[in-house]
Short mmCIF file of C-alpha atoms in Angstrom, two decimals:
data_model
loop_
_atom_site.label_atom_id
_atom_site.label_comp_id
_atom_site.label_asym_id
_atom_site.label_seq_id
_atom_site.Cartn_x
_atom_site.Cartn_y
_atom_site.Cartn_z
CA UNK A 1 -24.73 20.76 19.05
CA UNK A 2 -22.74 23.88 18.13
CA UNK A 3 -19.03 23.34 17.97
CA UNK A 4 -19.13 19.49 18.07
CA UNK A 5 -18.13 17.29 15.39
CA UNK A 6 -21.08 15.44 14.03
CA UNK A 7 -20.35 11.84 12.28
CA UNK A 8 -21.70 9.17 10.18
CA UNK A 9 -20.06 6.19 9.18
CA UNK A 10 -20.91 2.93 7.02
CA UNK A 11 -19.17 0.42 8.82
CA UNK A 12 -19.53 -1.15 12.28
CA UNK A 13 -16.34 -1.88 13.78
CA UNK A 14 -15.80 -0.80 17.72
CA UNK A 15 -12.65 0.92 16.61
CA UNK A 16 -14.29 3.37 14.71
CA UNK A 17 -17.16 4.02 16.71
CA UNK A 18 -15.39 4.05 20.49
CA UNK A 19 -13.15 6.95 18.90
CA UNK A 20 -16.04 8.88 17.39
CA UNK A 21 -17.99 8.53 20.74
CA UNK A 22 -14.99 9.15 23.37
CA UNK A 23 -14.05 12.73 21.80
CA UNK A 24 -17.66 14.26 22.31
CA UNK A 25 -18.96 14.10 18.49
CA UNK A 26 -22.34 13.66 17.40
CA UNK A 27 -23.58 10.92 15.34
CA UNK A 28 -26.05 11.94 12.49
CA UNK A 29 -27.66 10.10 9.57
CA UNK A 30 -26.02 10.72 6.18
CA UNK A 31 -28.63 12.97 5.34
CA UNK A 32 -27.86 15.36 7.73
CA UNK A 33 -25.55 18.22 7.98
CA UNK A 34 -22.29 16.34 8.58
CA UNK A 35 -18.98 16.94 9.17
CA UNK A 36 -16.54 13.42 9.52
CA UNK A 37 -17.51 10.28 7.33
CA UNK A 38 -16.31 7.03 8.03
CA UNK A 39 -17.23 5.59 4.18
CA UNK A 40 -16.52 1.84 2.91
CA UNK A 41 -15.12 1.77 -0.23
CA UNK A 42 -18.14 0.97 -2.20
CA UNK A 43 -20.12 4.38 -0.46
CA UNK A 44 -16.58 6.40 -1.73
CA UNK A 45 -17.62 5.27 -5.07
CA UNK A 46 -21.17 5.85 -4.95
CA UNK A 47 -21.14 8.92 -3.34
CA UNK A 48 -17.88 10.55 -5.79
CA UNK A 49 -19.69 8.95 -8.84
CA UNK A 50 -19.44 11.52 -12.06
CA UNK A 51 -23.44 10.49 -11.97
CA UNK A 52 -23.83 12.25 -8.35
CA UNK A 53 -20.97 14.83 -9.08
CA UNK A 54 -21.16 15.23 -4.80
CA UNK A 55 -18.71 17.82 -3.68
CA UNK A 56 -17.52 18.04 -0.56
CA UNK A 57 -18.37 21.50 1.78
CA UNK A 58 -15.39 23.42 3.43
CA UNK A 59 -16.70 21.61 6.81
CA UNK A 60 -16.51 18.11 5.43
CA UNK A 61 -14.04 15.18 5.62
CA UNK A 62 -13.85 11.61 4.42
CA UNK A 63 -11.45 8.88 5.21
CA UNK A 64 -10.58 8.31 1.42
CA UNK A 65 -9.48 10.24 -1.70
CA UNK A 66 -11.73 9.78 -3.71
CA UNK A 67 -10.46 8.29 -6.35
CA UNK A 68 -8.42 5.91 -3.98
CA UNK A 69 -8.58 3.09 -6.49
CA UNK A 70 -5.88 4.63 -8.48
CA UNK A 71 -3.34 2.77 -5.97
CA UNK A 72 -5.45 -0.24 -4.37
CA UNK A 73 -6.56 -1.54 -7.62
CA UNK A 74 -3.37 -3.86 -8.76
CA UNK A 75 -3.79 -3.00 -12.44
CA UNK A 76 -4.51 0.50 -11.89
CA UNK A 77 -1.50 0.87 -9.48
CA UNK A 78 0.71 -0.73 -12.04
CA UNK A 79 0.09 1.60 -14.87
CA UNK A 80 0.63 4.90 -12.41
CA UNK A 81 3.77 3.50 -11.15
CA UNK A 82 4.87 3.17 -15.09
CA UNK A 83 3.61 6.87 -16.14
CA UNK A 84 5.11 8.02 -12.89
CA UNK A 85 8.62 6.38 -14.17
CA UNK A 86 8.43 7.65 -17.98
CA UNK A 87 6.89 11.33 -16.51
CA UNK A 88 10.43 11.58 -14.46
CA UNK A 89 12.34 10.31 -17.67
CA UNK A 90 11.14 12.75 -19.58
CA UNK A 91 11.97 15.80 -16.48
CA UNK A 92 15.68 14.14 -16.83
CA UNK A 93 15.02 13.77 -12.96
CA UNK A 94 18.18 11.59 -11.39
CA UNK A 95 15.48 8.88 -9.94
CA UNK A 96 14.87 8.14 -13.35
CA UNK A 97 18.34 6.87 -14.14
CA UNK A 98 18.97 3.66 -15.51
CA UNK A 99 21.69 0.80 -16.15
CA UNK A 100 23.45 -0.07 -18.98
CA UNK A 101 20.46 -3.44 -19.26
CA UNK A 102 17.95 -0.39 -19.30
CA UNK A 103 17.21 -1.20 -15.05
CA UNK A 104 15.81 1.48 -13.40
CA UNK A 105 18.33 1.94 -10.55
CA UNK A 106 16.05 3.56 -8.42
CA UNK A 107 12.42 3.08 -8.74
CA UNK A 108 12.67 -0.86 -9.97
CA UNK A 109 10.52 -2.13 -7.42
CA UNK A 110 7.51 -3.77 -9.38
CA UNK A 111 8.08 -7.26 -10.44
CA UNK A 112 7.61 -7.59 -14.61
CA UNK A 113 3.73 -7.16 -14.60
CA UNK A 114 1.26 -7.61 -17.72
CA UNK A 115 -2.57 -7.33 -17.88
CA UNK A 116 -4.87 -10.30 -18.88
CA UNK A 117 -6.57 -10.57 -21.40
CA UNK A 118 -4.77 -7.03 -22.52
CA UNK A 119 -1.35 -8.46 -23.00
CA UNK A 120 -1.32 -11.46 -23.33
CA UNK A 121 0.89 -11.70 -26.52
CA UNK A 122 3.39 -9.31 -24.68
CA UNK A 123 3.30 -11.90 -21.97
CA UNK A 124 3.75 -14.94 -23.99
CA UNK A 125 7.01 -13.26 -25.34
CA UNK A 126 8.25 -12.72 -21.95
CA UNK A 127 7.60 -16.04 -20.78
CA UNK A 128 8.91 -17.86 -23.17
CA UNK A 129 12.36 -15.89 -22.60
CA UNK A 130 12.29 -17.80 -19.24
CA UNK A 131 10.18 -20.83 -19.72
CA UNK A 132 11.49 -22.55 -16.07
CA UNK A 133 9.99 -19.26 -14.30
CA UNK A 134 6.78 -18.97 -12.20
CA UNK A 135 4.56 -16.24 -12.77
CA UNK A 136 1.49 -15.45 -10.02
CA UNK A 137 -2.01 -14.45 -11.28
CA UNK A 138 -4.54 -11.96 -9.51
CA UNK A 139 -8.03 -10.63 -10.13
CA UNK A 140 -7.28 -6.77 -10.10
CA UNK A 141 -10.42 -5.86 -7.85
CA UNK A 142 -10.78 -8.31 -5.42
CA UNK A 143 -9.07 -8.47 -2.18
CA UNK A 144 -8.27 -11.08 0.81
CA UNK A 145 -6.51 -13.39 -1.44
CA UNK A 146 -9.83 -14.09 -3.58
CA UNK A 147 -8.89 -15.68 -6.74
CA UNK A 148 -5.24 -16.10 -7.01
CA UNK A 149 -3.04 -18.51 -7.75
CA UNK A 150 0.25 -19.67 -9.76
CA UNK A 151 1.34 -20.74 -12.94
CA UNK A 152 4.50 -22.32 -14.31
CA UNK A 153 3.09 -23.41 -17.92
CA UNK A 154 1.11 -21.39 -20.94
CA UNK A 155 -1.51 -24.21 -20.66
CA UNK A 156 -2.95 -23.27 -17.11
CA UNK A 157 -3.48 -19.86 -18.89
CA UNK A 158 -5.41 -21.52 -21.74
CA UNK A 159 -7.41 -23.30 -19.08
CA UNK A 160 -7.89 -20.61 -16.84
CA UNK A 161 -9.29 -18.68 -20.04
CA UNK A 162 -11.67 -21.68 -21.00
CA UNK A 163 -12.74 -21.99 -17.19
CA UNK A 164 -13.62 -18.09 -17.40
CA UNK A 165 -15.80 -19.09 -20.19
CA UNK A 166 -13.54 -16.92 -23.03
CA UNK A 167 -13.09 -19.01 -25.91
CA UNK A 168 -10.13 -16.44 -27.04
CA UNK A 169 -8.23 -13.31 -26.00
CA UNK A 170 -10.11 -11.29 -28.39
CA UNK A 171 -13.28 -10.81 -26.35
CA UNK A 172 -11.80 -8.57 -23.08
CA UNK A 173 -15.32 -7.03 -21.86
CA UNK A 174 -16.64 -10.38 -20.57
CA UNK A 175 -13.61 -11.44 -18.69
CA UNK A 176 -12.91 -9.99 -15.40
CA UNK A 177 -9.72 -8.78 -15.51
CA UNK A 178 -6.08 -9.99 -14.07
CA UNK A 179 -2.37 -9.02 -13.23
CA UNK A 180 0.30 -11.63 -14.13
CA UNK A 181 3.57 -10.33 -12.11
CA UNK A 182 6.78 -12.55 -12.50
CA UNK A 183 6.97 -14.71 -8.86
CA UNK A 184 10.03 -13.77 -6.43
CA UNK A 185 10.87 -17.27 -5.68
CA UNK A 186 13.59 -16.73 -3.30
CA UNK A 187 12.25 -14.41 -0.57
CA UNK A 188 13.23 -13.65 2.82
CA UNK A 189 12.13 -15.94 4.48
CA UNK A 190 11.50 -16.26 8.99
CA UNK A 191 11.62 -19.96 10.09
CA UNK A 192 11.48 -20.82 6.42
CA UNK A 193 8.08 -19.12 6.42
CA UNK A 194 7.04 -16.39 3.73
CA UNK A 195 5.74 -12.81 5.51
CA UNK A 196 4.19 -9.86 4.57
CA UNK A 197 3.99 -6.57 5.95
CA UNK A 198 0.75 -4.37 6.96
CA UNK A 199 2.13 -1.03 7.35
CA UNK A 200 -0.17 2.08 8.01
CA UNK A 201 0.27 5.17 6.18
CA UNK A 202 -1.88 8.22 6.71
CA UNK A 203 -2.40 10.69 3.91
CA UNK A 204 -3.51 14.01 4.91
CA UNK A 205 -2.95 16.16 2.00
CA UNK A 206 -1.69 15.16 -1.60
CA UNK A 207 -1.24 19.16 -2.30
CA UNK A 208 1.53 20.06 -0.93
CA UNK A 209 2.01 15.81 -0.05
CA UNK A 210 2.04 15.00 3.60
CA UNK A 211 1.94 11.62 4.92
CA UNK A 212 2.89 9.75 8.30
CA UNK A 213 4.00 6.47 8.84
CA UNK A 214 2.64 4.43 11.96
CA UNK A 215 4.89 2.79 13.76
CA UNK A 216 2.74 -0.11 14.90
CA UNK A 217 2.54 -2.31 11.98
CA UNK A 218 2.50 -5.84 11.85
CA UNK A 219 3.86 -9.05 9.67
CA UNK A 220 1.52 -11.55 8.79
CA UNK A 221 3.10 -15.40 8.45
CA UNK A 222 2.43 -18.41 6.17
CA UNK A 223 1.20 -21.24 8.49
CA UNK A 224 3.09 -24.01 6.16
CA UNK A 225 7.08 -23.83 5.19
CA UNK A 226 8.02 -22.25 1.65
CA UNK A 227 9.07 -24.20 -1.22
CA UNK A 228 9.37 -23.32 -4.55
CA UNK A 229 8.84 -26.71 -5.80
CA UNK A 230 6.60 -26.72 -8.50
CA UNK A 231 4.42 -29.56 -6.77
CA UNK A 232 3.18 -26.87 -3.75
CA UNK A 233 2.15 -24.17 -6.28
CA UNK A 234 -1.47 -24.94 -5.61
CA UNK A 235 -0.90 -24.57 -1.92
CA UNK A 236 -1.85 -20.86 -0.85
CA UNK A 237 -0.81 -21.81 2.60
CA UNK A 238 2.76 -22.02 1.78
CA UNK A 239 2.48 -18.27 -0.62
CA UNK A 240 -0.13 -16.29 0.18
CA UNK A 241 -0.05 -14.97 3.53
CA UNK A 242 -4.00 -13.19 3.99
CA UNK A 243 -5.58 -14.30 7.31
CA UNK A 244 -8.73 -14.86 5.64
CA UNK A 245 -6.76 -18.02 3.77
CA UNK A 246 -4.64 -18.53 6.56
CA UNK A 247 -6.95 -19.30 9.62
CA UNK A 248 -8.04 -21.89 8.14
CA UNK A 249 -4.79 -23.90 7.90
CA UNK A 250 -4.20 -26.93 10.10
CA UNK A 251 -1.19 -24.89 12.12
CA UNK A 252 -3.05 -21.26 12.16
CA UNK A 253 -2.98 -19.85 16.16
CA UNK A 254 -6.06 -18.07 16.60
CA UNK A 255 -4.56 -16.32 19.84
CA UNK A 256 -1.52 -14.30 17.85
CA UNK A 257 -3.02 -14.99 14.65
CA UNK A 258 0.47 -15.75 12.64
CA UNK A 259 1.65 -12.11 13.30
CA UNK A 260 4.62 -10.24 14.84
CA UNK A 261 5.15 -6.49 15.23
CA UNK A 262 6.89 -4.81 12.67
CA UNK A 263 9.39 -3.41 16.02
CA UNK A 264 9.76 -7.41 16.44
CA UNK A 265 10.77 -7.69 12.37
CA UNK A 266 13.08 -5.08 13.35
CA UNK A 267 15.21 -6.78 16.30
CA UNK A 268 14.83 -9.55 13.88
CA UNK A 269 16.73 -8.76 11.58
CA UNK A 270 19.10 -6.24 13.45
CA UNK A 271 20.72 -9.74 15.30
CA UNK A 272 20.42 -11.92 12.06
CA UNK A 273 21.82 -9.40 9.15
CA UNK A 274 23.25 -6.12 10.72
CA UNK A 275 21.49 -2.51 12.09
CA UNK A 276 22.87 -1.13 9.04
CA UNK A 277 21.25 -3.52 6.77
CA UNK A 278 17.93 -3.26 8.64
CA UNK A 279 17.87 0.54 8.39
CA UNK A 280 18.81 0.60 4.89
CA UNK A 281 15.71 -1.76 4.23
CA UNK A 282 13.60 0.43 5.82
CA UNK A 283 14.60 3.52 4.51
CA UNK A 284 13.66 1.73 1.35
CA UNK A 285 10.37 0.46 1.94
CA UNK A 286 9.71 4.28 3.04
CA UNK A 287 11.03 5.12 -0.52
CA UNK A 288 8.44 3.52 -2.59
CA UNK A 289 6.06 4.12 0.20
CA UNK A 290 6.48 7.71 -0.86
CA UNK A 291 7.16 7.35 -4.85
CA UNK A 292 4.09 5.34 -5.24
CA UNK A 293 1.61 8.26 -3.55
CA UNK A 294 3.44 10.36 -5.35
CA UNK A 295 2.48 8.33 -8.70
CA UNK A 296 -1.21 8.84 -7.46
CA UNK A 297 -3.43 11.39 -5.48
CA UNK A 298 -4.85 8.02 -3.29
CA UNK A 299 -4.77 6.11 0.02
CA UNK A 300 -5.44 2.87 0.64
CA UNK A 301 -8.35 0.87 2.65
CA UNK A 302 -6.80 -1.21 5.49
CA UNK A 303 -8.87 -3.92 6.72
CA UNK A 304 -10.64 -2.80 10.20
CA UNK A 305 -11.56 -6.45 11.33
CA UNK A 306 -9.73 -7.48 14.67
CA UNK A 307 -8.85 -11.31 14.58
CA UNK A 308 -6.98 -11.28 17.94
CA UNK A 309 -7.29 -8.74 20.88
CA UNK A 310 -3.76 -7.48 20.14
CA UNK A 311 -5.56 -6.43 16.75
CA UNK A 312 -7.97 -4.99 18.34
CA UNK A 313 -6.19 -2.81 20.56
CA UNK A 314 -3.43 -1.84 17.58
CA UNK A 315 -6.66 -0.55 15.50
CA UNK A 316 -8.56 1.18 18.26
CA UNK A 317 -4.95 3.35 18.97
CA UNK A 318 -4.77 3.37 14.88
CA UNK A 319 -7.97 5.42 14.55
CA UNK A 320 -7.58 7.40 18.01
CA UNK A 321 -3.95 8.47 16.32
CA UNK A 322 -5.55 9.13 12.77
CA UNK A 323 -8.47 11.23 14.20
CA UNK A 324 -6.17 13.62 16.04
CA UNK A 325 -4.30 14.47 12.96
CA UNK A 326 -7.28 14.12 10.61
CA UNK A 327 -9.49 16.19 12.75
CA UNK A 328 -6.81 18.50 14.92
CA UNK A 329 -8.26 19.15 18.78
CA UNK A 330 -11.60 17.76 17.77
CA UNK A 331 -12.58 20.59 15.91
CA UNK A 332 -15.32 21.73 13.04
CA UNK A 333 -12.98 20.43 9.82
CA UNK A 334 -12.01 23.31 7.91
CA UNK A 335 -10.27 22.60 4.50
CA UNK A 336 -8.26 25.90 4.77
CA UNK A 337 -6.47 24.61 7.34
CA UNK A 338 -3.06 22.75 6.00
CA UNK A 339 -0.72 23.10 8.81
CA UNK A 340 1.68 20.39 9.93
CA UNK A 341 0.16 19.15 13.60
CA UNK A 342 2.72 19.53 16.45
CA UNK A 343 4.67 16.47 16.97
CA UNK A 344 2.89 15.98 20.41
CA UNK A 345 -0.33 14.98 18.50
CA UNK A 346 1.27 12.21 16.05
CA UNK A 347 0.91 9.39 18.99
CA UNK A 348 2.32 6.04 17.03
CA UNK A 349 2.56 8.12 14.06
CA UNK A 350 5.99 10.25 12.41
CA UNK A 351 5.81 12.27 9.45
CA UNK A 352 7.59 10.03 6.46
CA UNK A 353 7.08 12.42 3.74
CA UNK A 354 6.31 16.81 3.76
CA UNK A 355 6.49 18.11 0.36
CA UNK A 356 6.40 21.52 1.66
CA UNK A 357 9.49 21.28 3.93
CA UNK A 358 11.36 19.11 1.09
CA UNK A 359 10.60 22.09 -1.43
CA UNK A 360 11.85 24.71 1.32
CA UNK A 361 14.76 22.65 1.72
CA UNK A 362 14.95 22.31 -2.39
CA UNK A 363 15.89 18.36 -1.51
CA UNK A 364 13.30 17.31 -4.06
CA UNK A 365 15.08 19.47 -6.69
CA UNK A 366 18.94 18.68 -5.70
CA UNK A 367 19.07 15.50 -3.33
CA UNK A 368 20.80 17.53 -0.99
CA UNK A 369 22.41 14.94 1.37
CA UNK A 370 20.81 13.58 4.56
CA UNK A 371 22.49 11.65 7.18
CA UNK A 372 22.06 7.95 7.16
CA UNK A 373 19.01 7.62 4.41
CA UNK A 374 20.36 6.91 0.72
CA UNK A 375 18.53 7.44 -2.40
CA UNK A 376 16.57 4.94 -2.87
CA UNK A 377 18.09 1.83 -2.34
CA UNK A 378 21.54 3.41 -3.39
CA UNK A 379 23.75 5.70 -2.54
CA UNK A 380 24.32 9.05 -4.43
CA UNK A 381 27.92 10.49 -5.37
CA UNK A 382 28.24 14.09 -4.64
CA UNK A 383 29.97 15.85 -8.11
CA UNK A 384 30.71 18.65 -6.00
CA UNK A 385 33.17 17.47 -3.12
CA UNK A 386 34.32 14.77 -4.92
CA UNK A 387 33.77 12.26 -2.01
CA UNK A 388 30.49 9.57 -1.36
CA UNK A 389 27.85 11.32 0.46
CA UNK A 390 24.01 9.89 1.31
CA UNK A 391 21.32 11.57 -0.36
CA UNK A 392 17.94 11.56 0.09
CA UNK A 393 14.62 11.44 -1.43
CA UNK A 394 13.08 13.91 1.36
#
């Protein structure tokens, strides 16, 4: 067994295991000496808990930080995102700059959010600046589209309090806790259907930063037309696009499950609004791709259930891809080793983000100017030449 990777891992899924066993490695139990572990996010916390104070050996990799949760928990991502934003105030760093309304200009890309029961008077204020408005509620640990739904009037919060068993707002430690984010009612919208996208970032080291964007991500459709009529807010099949509320609408296709490839989203919306538009929009969903790890040391937990065989397939090449970065040439992990993998080995992936090389190249520090990305969704002015230059976050 010398020299060969050995393995454990929580969770069944094909994907995982058909990687583990076509490279050679060697499963084990988690009691034995291991070196790769495949954890669910419950094991992450059991195993990290300050009661087991479980440190990992110079041989040893997981699939998550461990304190993950910092960005996958909706509350918890909020508040780092905020920090992050008054942290760069206070440096006097440019992404920080704001409007003459007090707008960030660059790093204004979470919707008004408040925490429930928490702020609830901050929340009535807000509300009642824009009574007409919709807000959306969600349970800050669940997942899958488990508890959330929409409200247009302060009474459905008074009866979601009294269904949750809280006679007040008072009493927080008995009441599972909630994010209330102001709705974006008008959004883009494909065959007047609302989409999401599942996008696949890798995080390989938060010190320097070094992540990698896969290029085979995916949208993921509403099965029933958007409105924003106030009479469908209690349908989740016209807002919330998670296959596990999805499949079981009337118009769901079980064969490409309501998805398109994010390359498809791409020639999309190159013929309908312009190349330049569509690379501008994804230089800026790279941008807070990269500001929000950069808020927190985390990565996230995609889903590893395959609803169609396309699924199946994208996942299988998604951990085959991961794994050869993760764990370079199949070797014995070795947490000295911090090297950028040759571009030969990234398969579907491409580096989005090296904190190393933007340090060498001082970008972080002066924005120096990059052809065809922008600083965050807007362009920088160069006080030097006197003429409009792109600058970048990289």
């Amino acid at each position: 067994m010398a020299g060969k990777v050995k393995w454990v891992t929580d969770i069944e899924k094909s994907v995982l295991i058909n990687n583990f066993e076509k490279r050679g490695w060697v499963q084990v139990t988690e009691n034995e000496d291991w070196n790769f572990y495949w954890m669910s996010v419950q094991t992450i916390r059991n195993v990290f808990s300050v009661e087991t104070g479980y440190r990992l050996s110079d041989d040893q990799i997981v699939n998550h930080f461990p304190n993950h949760y910092e960005l996958t928990r909706k509350d918890l991502m909020v508040k780092n995102i905020k920090r992050y934003r008054k942290e760069l105030e206070k440096e006097g760093s440019p992404l920080a700059e704001k409007d003459e309304n007090g707008k960030y200009l660059y790093l204004d890309f979470v919707p008004v959010t408040y925490m429930l029961p928490a702020d609830y008077n901050l929340f009535v204020e807000e509300f009642r600046k824009s009574p007409s408005s919709t807000w959306i509620m969600k349970p800050c640990g669940k997942a899958q589209g488990k508890g959330i739904f929409l409200i247009n009037k302060l009474s459905q919060i008074k009866k979601w309090s009294r269904d949750s068993k809280t006679s007040s707002f008072v009493s927080q430690s008995t009441k599972e806790a909630y994010v209330i984010s102001l709705y974006i009612n008008n959004p883009l919208l494909i065959g007047g259907r609302k989409f999401d996208l599942r996008l696949y970032v890798l995080v390989s080291t938060y010190r320097p930063l070094r992540c990698y964007m896969y290029k085979l991500g995916f949208c993921r459709f509403c099965t029933v037309k958007y409105t924003p009529s106030t009479s469908e807010l209690d349908n989740m099949f016209v807002h919330l696009t998670n296959v596990a509320i999805q499949k079981h609408g009337e118009d769901y296709n079980h064969i490409h499950g309501g998805k398109w490839t994010v390359s498809n989203l791409r020639l999309y919306l190159e013929s309908t609004r312009g190349r330049e538009v569509t690379s501008k929009l994804f230089d800026e969903i790279h941008w807070i791709i990269v500001q929000s790890l950069k808020a927190v040391a985390v990565n996230a937990s995609p889903s590893l259930t395959s609803s169609t065989a396309n699924d199946r397939i994208l996942k299988y090449n998604l951990i085959n891809d991961t794994l050869n970065i993760a764990v370079p040439n199949g070797e014995i992990p070795d947490c000295k080793w911090n090297k950028s993998p040759p571009k030969e080995v990234l398969g579907n992936y491409e580096i989005l983000y090296d904190e190393e090389l933007a340090q060498g190249d001082g970008a972080d520090r002066e924005l120096r100017s990059r052809s065809g990305q922008s600083l965050g969704p807007k362009a920088g002015r160069s006080r030097d030449s006197g003429r409009t230059v792109l600058t970048t976050w990289k």
